[in-house]
Every structure is written in structure tokens, then in C-alpha cells.
Short mmCIF file of C-alpha atoms in Angstrom, two decimals:
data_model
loop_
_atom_site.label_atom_id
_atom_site.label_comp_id
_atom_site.label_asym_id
_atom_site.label_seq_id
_atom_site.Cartn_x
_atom_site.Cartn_y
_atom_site.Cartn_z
CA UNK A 37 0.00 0.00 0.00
CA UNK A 38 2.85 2.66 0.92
CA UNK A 39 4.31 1.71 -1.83
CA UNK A 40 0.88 2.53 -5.04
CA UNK A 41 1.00 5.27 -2.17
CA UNK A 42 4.45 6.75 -3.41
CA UNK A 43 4.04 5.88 -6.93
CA UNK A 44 0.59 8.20 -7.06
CA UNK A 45 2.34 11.17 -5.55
CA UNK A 46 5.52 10.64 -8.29
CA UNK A 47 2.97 10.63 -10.75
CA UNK A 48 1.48 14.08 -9.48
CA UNK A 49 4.47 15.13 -9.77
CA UNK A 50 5.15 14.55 -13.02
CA UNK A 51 1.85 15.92 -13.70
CA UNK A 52 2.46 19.21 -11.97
CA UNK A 53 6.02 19.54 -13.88
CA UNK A 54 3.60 18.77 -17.28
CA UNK A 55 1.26 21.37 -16.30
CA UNK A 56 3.80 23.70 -15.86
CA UNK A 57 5.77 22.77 -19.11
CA UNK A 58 2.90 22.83 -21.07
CA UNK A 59 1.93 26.59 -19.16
CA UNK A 60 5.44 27.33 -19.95
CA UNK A 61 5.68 26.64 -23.44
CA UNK A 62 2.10 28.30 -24.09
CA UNK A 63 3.70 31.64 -23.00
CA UNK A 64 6.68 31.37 -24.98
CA UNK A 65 4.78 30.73 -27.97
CA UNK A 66 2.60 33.37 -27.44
CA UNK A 67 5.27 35.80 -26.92
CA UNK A 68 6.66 34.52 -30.13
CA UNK A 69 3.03 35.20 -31.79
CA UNK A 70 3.22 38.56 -30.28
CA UNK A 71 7.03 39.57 -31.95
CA UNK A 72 5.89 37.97 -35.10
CA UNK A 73 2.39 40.21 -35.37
CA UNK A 74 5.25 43.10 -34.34
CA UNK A 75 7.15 42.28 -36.93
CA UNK A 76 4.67 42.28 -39.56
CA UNK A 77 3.64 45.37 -38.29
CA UNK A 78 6.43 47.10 -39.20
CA UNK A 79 6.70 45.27 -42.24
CA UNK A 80 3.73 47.04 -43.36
CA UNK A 81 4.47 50.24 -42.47
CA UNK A 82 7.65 50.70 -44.18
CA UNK A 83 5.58 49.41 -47.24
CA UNK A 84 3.56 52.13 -46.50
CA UNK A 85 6.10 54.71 -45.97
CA UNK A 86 8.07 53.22 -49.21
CA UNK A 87 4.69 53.63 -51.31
CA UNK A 88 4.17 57.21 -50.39
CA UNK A 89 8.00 57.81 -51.51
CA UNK A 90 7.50 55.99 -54.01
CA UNK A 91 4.42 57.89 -55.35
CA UNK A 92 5.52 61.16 -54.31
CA UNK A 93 8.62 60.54 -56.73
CA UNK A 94 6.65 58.92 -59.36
CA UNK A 95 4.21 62.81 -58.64
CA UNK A 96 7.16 64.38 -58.94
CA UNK A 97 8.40 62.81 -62.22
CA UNK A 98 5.39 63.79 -64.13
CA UNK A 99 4.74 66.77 -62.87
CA UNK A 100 8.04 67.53 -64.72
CA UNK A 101 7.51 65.67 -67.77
CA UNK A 102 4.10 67.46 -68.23
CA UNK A 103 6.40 70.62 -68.06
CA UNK A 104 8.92 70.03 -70.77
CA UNK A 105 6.15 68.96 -72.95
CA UNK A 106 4.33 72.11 -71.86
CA UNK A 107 7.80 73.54 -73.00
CA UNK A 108 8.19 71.25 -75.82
CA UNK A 109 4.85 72.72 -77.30
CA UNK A 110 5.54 76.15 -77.02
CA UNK A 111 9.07 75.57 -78.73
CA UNK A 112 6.80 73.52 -81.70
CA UNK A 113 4.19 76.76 -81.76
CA UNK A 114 7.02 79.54 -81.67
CA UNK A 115 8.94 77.39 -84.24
CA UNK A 116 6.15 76.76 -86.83
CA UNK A 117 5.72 80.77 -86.91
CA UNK A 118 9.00 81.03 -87.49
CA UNK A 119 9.12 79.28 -90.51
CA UNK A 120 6.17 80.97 -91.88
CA UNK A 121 7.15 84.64 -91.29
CA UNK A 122 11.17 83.88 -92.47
CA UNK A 123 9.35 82.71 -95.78
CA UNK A 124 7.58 85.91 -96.26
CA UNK A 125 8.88 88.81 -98.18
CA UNK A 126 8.17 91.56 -95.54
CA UNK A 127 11.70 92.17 -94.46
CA UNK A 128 10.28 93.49 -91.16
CA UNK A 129 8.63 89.63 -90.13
CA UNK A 130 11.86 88.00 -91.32
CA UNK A 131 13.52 90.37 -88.92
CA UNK A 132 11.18 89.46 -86.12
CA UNK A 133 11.40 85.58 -87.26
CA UNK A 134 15.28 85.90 -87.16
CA UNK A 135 14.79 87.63 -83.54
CA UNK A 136 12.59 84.46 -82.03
CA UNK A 137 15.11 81.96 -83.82
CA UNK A 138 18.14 82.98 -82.17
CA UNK A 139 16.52 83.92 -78.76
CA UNK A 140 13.30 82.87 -78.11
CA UNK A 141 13.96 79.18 -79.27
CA UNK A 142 17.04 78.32 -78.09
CA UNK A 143 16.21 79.28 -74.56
CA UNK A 144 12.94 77.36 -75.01
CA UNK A 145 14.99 74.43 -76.32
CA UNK A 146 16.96 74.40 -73.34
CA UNK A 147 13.91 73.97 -71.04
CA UNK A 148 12.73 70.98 -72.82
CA UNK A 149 14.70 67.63 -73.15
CA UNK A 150 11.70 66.95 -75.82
CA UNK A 151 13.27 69.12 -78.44
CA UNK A 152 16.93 68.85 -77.59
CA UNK A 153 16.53 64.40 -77.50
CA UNK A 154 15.38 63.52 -80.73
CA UNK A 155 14.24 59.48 -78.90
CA UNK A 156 11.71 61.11 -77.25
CA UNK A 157 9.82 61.80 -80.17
CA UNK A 158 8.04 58.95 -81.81
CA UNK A 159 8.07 58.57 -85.60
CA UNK A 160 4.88 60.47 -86.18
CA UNK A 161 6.50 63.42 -84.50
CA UNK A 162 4.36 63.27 -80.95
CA UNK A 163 6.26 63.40 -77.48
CA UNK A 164 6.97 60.48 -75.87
CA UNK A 165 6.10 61.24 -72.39
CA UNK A 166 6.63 57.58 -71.01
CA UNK A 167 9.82 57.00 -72.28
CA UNK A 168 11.12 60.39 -70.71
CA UNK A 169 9.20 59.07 -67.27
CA UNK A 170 11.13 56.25 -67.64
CA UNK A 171 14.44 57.87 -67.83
CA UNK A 172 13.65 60.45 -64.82
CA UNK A 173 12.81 57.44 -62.86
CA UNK A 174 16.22 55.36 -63.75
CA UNK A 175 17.64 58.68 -62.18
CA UNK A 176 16.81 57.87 -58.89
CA UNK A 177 17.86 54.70 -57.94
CA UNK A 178 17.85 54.89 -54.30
CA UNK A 179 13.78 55.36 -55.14
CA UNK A 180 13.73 52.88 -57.71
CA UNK A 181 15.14 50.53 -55.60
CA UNK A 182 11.97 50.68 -52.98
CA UNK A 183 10.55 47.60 -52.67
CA UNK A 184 7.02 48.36 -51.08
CA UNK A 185 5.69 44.75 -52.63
CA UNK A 186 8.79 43.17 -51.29
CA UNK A 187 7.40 44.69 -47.80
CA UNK A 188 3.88 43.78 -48.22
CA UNK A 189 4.72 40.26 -48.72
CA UNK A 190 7.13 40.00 -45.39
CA UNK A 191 4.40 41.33 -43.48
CA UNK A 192 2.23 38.79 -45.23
CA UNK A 193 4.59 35.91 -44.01
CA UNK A 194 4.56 37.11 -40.77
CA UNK A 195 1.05 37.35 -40.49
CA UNK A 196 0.79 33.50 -41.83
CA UNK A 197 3.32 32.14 -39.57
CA UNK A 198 2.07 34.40 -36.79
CA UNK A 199 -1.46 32.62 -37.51
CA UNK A 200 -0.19 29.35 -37.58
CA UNK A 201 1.50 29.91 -33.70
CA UNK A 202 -1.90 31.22 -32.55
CA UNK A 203 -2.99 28.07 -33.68
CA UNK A 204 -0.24 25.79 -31.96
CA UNK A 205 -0.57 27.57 -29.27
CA UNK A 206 -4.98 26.67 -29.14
CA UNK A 207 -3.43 23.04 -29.21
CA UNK A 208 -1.16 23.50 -26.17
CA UNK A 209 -4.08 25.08 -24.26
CA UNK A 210 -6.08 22.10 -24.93
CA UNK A 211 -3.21 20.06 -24.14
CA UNK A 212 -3.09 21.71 -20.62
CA UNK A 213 -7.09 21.14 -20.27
CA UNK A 214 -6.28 17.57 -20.70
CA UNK A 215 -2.84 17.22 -18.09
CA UNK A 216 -5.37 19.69 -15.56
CA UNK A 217 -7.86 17.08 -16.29
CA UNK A 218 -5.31 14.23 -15.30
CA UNK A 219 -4.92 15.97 -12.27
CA UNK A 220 -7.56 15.54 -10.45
CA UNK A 221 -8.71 12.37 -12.36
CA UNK A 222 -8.06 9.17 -10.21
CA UNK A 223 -7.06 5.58 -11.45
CA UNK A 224 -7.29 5.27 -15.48
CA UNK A 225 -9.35 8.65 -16.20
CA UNK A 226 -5.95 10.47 -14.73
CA UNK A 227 -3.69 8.04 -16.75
CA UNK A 228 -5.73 8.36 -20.06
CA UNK A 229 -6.40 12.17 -19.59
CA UNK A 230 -2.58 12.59 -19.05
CA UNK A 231 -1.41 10.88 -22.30
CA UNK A 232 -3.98 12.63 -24.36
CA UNK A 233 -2.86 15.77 -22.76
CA UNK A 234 0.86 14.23 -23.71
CA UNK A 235 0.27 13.30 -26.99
CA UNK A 236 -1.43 16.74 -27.58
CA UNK A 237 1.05 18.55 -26.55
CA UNK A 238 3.73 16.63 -28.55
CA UNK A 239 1.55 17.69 -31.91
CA UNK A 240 1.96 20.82 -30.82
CA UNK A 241 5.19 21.32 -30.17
CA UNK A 242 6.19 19.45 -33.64
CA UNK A 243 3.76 21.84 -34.97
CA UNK A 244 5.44 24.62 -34.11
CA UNK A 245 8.64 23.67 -34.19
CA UNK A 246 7.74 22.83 -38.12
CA UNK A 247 6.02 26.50 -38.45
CA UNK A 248 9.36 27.70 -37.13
CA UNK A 249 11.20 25.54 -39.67
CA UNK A 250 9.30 26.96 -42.70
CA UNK A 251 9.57 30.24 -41.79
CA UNK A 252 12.47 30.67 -41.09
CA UNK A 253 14.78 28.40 -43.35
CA UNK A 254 12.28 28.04 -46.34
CA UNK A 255 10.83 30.11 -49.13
CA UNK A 256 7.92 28.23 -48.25
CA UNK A 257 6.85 30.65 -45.69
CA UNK A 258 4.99 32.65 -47.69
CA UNK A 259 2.14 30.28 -49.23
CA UNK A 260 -0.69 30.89 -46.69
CA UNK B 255 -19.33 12.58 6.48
CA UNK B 256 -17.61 10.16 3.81
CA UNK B 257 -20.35 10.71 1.32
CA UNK B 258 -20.47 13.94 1.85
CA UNK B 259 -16.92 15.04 1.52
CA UNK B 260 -17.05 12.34 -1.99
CA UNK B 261 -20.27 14.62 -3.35
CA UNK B 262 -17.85 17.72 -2.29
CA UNK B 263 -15.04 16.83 -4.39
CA UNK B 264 -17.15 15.75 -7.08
CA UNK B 265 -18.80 18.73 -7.47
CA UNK B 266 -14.99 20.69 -6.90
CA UNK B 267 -14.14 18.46 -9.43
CA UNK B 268 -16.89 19.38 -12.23
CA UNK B 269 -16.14 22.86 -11.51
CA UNK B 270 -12.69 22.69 -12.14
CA UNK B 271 -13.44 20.19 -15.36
CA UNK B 272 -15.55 23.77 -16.33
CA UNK B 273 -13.24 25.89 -15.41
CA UNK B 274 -10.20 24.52 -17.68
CA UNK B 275 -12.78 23.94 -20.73
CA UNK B 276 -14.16 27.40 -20.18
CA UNK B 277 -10.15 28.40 -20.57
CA UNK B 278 -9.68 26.42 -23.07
CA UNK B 279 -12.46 27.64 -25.04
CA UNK B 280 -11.64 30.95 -24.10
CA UNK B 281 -7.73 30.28 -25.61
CA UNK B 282 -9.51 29.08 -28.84
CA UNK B 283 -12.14 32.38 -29.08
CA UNK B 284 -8.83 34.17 -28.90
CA UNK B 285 -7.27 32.39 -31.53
CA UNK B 286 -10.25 33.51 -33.87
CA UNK B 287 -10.19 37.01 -32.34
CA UNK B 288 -5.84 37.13 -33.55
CA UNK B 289 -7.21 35.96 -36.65
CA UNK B 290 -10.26 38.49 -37.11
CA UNK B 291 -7.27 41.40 -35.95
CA UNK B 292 -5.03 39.86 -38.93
CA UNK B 293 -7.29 39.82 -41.57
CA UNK B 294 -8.84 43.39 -39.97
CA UNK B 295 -4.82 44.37 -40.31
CA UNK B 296 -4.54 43.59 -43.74
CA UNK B 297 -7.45 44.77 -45.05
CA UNK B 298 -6.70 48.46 -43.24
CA UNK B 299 -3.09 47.89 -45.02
CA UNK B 300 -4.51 47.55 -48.38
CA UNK B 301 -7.52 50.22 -48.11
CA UNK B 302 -4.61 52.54 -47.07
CA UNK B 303 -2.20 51.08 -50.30
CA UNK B 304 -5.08 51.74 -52.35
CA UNK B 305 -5.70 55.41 -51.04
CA UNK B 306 -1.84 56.27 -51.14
CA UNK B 307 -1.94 54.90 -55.40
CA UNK B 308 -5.18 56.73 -55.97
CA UNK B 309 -3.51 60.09 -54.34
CA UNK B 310 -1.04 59.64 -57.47
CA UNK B 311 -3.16 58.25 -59.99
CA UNK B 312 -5.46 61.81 -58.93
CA UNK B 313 -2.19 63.92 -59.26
CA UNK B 314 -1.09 62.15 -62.23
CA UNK B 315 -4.41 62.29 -64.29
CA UNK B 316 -4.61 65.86 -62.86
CA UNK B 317 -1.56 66.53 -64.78
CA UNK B 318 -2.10 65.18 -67.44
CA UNK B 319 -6.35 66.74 -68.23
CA UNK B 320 -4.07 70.19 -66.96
CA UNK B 321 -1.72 69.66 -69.70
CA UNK B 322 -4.15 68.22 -72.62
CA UNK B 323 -6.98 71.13 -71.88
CA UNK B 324 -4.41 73.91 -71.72
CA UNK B 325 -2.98 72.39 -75.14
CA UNK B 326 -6.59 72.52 -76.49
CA UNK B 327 -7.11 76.11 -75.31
CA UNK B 328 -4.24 77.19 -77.03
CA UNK B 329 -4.80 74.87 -80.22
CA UNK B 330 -8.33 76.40 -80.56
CA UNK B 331 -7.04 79.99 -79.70
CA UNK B 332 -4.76 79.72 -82.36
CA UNK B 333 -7.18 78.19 -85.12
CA UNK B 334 -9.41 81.52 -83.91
CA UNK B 335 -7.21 83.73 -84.23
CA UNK B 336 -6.21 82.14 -88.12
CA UNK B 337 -9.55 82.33 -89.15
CA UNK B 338 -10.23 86.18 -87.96
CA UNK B 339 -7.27 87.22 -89.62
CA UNK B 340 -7.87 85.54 -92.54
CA UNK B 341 -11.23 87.27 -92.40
CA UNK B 342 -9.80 90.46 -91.87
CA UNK B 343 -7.33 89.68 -94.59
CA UNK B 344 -10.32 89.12 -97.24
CA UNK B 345 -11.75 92.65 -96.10
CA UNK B 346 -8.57 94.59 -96.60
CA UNK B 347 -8.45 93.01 -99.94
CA UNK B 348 -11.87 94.03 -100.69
CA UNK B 349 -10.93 97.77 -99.20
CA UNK B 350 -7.38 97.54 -101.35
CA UNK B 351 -4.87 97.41 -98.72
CA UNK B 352 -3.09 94.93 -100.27
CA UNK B 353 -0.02 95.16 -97.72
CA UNK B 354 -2.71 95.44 -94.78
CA UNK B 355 -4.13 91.75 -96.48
CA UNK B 356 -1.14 90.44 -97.26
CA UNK B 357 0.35 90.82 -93.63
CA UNK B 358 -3.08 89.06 -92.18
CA UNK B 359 -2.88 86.38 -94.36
CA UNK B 360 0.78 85.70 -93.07
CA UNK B 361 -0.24 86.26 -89.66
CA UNK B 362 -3.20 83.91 -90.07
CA UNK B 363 -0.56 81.23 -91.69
CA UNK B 364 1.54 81.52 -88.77
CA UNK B 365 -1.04 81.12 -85.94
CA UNK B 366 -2.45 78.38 -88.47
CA UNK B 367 0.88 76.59 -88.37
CA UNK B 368 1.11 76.87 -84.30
CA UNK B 369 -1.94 75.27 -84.04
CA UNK B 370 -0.95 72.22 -85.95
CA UNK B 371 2.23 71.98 -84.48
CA UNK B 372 0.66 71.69 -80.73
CA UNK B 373 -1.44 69.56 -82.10
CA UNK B 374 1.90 66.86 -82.31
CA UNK B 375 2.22 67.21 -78.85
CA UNK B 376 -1.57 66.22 -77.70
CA UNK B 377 -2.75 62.81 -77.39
CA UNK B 378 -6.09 64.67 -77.99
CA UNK B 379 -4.92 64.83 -81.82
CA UNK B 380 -2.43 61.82 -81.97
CA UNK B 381 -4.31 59.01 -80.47
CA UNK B 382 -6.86 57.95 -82.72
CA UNK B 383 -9.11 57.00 -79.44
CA UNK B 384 -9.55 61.05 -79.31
CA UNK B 385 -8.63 62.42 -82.45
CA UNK B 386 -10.81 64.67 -84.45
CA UNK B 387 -13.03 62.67 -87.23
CA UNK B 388 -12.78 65.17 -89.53
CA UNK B 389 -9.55 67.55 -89.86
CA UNK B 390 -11.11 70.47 -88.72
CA UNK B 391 -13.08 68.93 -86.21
CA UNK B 392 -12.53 68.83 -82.89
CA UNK B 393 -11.09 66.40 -80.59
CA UNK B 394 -13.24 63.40 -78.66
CA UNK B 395 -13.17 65.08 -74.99
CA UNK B 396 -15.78 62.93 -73.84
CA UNK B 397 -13.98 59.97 -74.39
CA UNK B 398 -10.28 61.06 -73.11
CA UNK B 399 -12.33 62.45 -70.09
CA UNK B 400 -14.15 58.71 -69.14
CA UNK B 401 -10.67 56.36 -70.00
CA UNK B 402 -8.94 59.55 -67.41
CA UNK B 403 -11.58 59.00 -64.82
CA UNK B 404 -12.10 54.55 -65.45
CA UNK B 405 -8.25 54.54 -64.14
CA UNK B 406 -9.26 56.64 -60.87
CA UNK B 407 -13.10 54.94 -60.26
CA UNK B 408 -10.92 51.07 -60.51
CA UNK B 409 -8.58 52.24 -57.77
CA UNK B 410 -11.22 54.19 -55.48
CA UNK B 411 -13.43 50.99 -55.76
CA UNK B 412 -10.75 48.30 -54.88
CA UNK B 413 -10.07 51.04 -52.14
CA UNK B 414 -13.88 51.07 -51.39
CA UNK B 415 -14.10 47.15 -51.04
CA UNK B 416 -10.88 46.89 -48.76
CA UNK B 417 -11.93 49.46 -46.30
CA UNK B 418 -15.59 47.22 -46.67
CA UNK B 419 -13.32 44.60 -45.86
CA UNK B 420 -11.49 46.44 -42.62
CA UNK B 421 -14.69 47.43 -41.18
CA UNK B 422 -16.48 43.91 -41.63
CA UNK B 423 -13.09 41.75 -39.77
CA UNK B 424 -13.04 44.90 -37.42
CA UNK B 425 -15.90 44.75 -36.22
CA UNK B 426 -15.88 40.82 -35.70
CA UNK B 427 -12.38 41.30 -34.06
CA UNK B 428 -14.05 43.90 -31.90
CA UNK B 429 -17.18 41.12 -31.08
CA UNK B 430 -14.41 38.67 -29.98
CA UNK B 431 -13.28 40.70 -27.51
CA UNK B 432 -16.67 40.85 -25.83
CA UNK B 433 -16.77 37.26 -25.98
CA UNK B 434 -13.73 37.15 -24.42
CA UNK B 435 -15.14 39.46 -21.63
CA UNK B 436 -18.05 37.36 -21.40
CA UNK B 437 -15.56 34.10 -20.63
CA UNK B 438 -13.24 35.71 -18.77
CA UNK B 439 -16.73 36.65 -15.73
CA UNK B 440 -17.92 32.97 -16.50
CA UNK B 441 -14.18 31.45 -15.10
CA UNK B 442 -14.48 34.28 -12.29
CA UNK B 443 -18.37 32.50 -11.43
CA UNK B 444 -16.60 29.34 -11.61
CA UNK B 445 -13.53 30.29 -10.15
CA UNK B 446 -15.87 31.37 -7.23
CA UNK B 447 -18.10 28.34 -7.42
CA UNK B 448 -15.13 26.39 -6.62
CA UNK B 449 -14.49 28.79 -3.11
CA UNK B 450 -17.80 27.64 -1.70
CA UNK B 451 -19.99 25.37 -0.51
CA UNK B 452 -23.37 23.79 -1.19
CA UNK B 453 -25.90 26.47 -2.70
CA UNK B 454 -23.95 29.00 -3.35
CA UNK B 455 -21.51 27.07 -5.24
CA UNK B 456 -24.16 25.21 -7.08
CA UNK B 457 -25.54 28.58 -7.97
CA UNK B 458 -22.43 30.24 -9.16
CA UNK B 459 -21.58 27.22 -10.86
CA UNK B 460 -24.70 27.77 -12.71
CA UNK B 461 -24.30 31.14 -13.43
CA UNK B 462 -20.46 30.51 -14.69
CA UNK B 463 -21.85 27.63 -16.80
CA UNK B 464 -24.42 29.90 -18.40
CA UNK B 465 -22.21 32.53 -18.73
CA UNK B 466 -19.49 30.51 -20.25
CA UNK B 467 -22.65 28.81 -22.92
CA UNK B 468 -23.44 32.14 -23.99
CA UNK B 469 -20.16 33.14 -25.00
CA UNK B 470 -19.66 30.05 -26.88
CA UNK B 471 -22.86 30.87 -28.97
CA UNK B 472 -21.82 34.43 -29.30
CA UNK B 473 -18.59 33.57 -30.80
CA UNK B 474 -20.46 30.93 -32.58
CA UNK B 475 -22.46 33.63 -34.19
CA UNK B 476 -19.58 35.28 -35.18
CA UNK B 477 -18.14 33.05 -36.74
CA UNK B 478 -20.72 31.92 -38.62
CA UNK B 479 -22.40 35.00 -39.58
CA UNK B 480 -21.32 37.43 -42.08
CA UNK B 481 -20.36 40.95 -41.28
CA UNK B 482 -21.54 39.91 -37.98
CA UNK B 483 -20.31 42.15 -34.65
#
């Protein structure tokens, strides 16, 4: 009798130590759910802040290509009278064409990459405005470089894996209801409740321990 | 006294056994309610994602109507001021000024020529989409104006649907918390139940189980129902 006596009390023992454990290892992985979530959080903002460069630049860049056109246009308009009045035979309009040529449109030209570049006009003579956003953009590499998707998708994996822990750790809950359970269960109820609670808990922890695996050492990470 | 103390711990016991399932309920509700937050997160990311491109897409296409309409004005000031001078041209013929005509006629030329030259840099004349049927016609506006506005009503309606989105997991990640509330006084009740003795523990018990049975068809609820919170 002393003897089932002392075997019982090692075996609330062992249970307590589980309960603990399991307690234990539900608060780590929560904590780890927590940084994760953090970490996505920020993942998302610099996407954010990267977008708004990225747009602002992208504003920028047009607003300036709409200018040299704007320029571009006027240097066409001024140009086209140009030739008209230089072809007339009133000396005094020749004079005022050869006054525009060699003042007027030169300091237009200069304003407008449109007239000075002949590859930004196509071959039916209209402005390509894309190409010349194109080449404003290539200018600014640091900004090119931005990577707001790039961001969007780490926060995305985070969120997954972050998910996924939430998860393991609903299975290491239910792992503790069952090693509670085992506690104050007598006879085979405590032994059966204890190695579900076990078992449970040995799911979980390959569970996470595979979430961990994925995310952190695979590409994998990402596929919700 | 034996039978007594027995019915005592049996009754400690199905407390407890409510207690930890009311926990670990509660431990899955919150699991749902991370979830809701996530998906509430993301869909709050993308609304703003969608705002932030739509600012440019406004700016840009703001630009862009600035720069065509101006072009236009000009284009059509231009072809104006052609045709008056080639009217007043025609009458200083008729009068005999024959200088007076001749130096409308170039002046109508040259504000003839501006106008088609602009006209090379406006996708309102080069893009057949827009272009004037007829030479002297004038440009499709109508049409420049919807394709200008499509890009801007695509972007505000993904933007509409994600902040749709935000709101509907918001407001279920909001509902989750409640439930959680709701869970959290049911393992108090049982908590207590477990503290005393015959009545009042079989009451509070009650009241922890009912408490605890409501929350589970609350979140239930939630979870089944859409846009529910």
C-alpha cells in the first residue's frame, strides 16, 4: 500500500512539472506570436512609408515631364511661326522671325529635353512622355530601388506564420485542459487524460517547431 | 461525512473540469479574435495602399487633363485667331490694302501653323481613341475624359471594397473581444463556485456555466455570420 502510495504522488508530480511545461511553453509561444504580429507590423508600415516615396517621386516625375512637354509645345508653336514669317517677303517679319530663332527658341529648347533628344519623339513626330518618365525614374535609384511589394509580402509571411502559432498555441491550451484534467482524475481517467494531454502537446510542439522551420529556413513561408 | 466530503469533491471536481474547458475555449475564441485582428490588419493595409496609389493616380491624371486642356485652349485659340485674320485679310483686300491683307494672311498662316504643331504634342490629336473625325473637327473630350476618370473609379473601388473589408473583420475582431469578456466573468463564477460550498456554489456554478454557454454561442455567431459584430 505505501508503496501505489508513493508511486501516485511521483505521478502528481510529473503531472504538476507537465502542467507547468505545457503553461510554460504556451507563453513562450505566445510571446513569439506577439514579436511575429510586431514584426509584420512594421513590415507594413515601411511598405507604406516606401509607397508614399514611391508615389511622391513617381508625382514628382510627371509633374516635370508634363512641363517640358508644356515647354516642348511652345518651342513647336514659336517654331512653326517662325518658318512661316522667315518665308515671307516683308523684311520686317523675317527680322522678327530671325529675332525668335536665335533667342526665343534656343532658350525654349533648353527647357525641354523633348526638343533637344530627338528618342523622345516617336516617328509620327508626338512626345513620348513615357519613355522620358522612364528615364527620370532610372535617375533615382535609391527610389527605384523601394521595394514596397517586397514589404507587403514580409508582413504577409509574418502574419501566416504568426497565424499558424496562434494556432499551436490553441493546441497547447487544450493540451493543458487535458494534463489539468489528469490531475484531479483518479485511477485510469488520470492516466488516459494525461497521455492525451501528452500526446497533444507533442503535436503541438512538432507543430510549431515545423512552423518555425518553414519560416524561417524556407521560401515556403509565404504560401498561406 | 464520507459521502459527503465524496459529493464535495465531485462537485470541486466538475467545476474545475468547467473551469479549464471554459479556458480552453476561451484560448480558442482568442485564436479567432488574432485571426479576425489579422485579416482586420490587412485589409486596413490595403484600403490605405489603395488610397496612397489613388492620391497619385489623382495627381497624375490631374496633370495630365491640366496639360491636354491647356494644349486645347491654345490649339483652338490659335485656329481663332487664323480664321479672324484671314477674315480680316479678305476685307482689306476688298478695301485695297493689299499690304494690310497680305500681312493678315501671313499672320493667319503663322497662328495656323502653331496650331498644328501643338497639335503633335496632344494625345487629344495623336491618339486615334480622341482624335478629331474630320480635320477640322474637334477632338473626342468625352472619351479622353471617361478612359482619365475609369483609371481613378478602378482604384477608389478596390479602395472602397478593402476598407468594406477592414470594417467587416473589425468589427468581428471587436465582437471577440466581448466574448472574451463574457468568458473571462464565466471562469471568475466558476472560479468562485469552486471557493464555496453547497448552494452557493451550485448557484455560481450555474451562473459561470451559463455565462461561459453564452459566450460560446456568441462567438459561434460570429463566426458563422457574415459581417456579424
Amino acid at each position: 500500500m505505501p508503496k501505489t502510495e508513493t508511486r501516485l504522488s511521483h505521478f502528481e508530480i510529473v503531472i504538476a512539472l507537465s502542467i507547468a511545461v505545457v503553461s510554460i511553453t504556451t507563453a513562450v509561444v505566445a510571446g513569439r506570436a506577439s514579436a511575429v504580429g510586431s514584426a509584420a507590423g512594421d513590415a507594413a508600415r515601411r511598405g507604406l512609408i516606401d509607397t508614399i516615396r514611391q508615389q511622391a517621386a513617381m508625382s514628382e516625375d510627371w509633374r516635370l515631364v508634363y512641363q517640358e512637354a508644356a515647354f516642348a509645345q511652345e518651342h513647336a508653336a514659336a517654331q512653326a511661326a517662325l518658318e512661316v514669317m522667315a518665308a515671307s517677303d516683308d523684311p520686317s517679319e523675317q527680322a522678327q522671325a530671325d529675332e525668335v530663332a536665335q533667342n526665343l527658341l534656343p532658350s525654349l529648347a533648353q527647357l525641354s529635353p523633348f526638343v533637344t533628344e530627338p528618342r523622345y519623339r516617336r516617328d509620327d513626330g508626338s512626345l513620348d512622355l513615357e519613355l522620358r518618365f522612364q528615364d527620370l525614374e532610372a535617375e533615382t535609384p535609391n527610389l527605384a530601388a523601394l521595394s514596397p511589394e517586397g514589404s507587403f509580402r514580409e508582413a504577409d509571411r509574418r502574419l501566416s506564420e504568426q497565424r499558424w502559432l496562434t494556432l499551436g498555441s490553441v493546441l497547447l491550451v487544450i493540451s493543458l485542459f487535458w494534463v489539468t484534467l489528469a490531475e484531479i482524475a483518479r485511477g485510469r481517467a488520470r492516466v488516459g487524460a494525461f497521455a492525451i494531454g501528452s500526446i497533444v502537446y507533442a503535436l503541438s510542439l512538432a507543430s510549431l517547431v515545423a512552423v518555425e522551420l518553414i519560416y524561417t529556413l524556407t521560401p515556403l513561408g509565404g504560401v498561406e | 461525512m464520507t459521502a459527503a466530503t465524496n459529493a464535495h469533491d465531485r462537485s470541486r471536481n466538475v467545476i474545475v473540469v468547467l473551469a479549464v474547458l471554459a479556458t480552453a475555449l476561451t484560448t480558442i475564441v482568442a485564436g479567432l479574435q488574432t485571426d479576425a485582428s489579422i485579416r482586420a490588419n490587412q485589409a486596413n493595409r490595403d484600403s490605405q495602399l489603395h488610397a496612397i496609389r489613388l492620391m497619385g493616380t489623382l495627381q497624375r491624371t490631374g496633370l495630365s487633363s491640366a496639360y491636354e486642356l491647356a494644349g486645347l485652349a491654345r490649339i483652338t485659340s490659335d485656329q481663332i485667331e487664323a480664321l479672324a485674320l484671314e477674315l480680316a485679310g479678305l476685307r482689306l483686300q476688298e478695301q485695297g490694302n493689299d499690304a494690310g491683307a497680305a500681312r493678315a494672311m501671313l499672320r493667319a498662316q503663322a497662328a495656323q501653323a502653331r496650331a498644328r504643331a501643338q497639335q503633335d504634342a496632344s494625345i487629344l490629336y495623336q491618339d486615334p481613341r480622341y482624335g478629331p473625325a474630320t480635320p477640322d473637327g474637334a477632338p473626342d473630350l468625352e472619351t479622353y475624359i471617361a478612359d482619365l476618370t475609369s483609371q481613378t473609379e478602378i482604384l477608389l473601388q478596390e479602395q472602397n471594397t478593402a476598407a468594406d473589408d477592414f470594417q467587416r473583420w473589425n468589427r468581428k475582431a471587436d465582437a471577440y473581444v466581448g466574448v472574451l469578456t463574457l468568458f473571462a466573468t464565466a471562469l471568475f463564477l466558476l472560479g468562485l463556485a469552486q471557493a464555496l460550498v453547497s448552494r452557493l456554489r451550485l448557484f455560481f456554478a450555474f451562473a459561470g456555466t451559463f455565462a461561459a454557454g453564452a459566450a460560446v454561442l456568441w462567438a459561434a455567431l460570429i463566426l458563422i455570420l457574415p459581417g456579424t459584430g
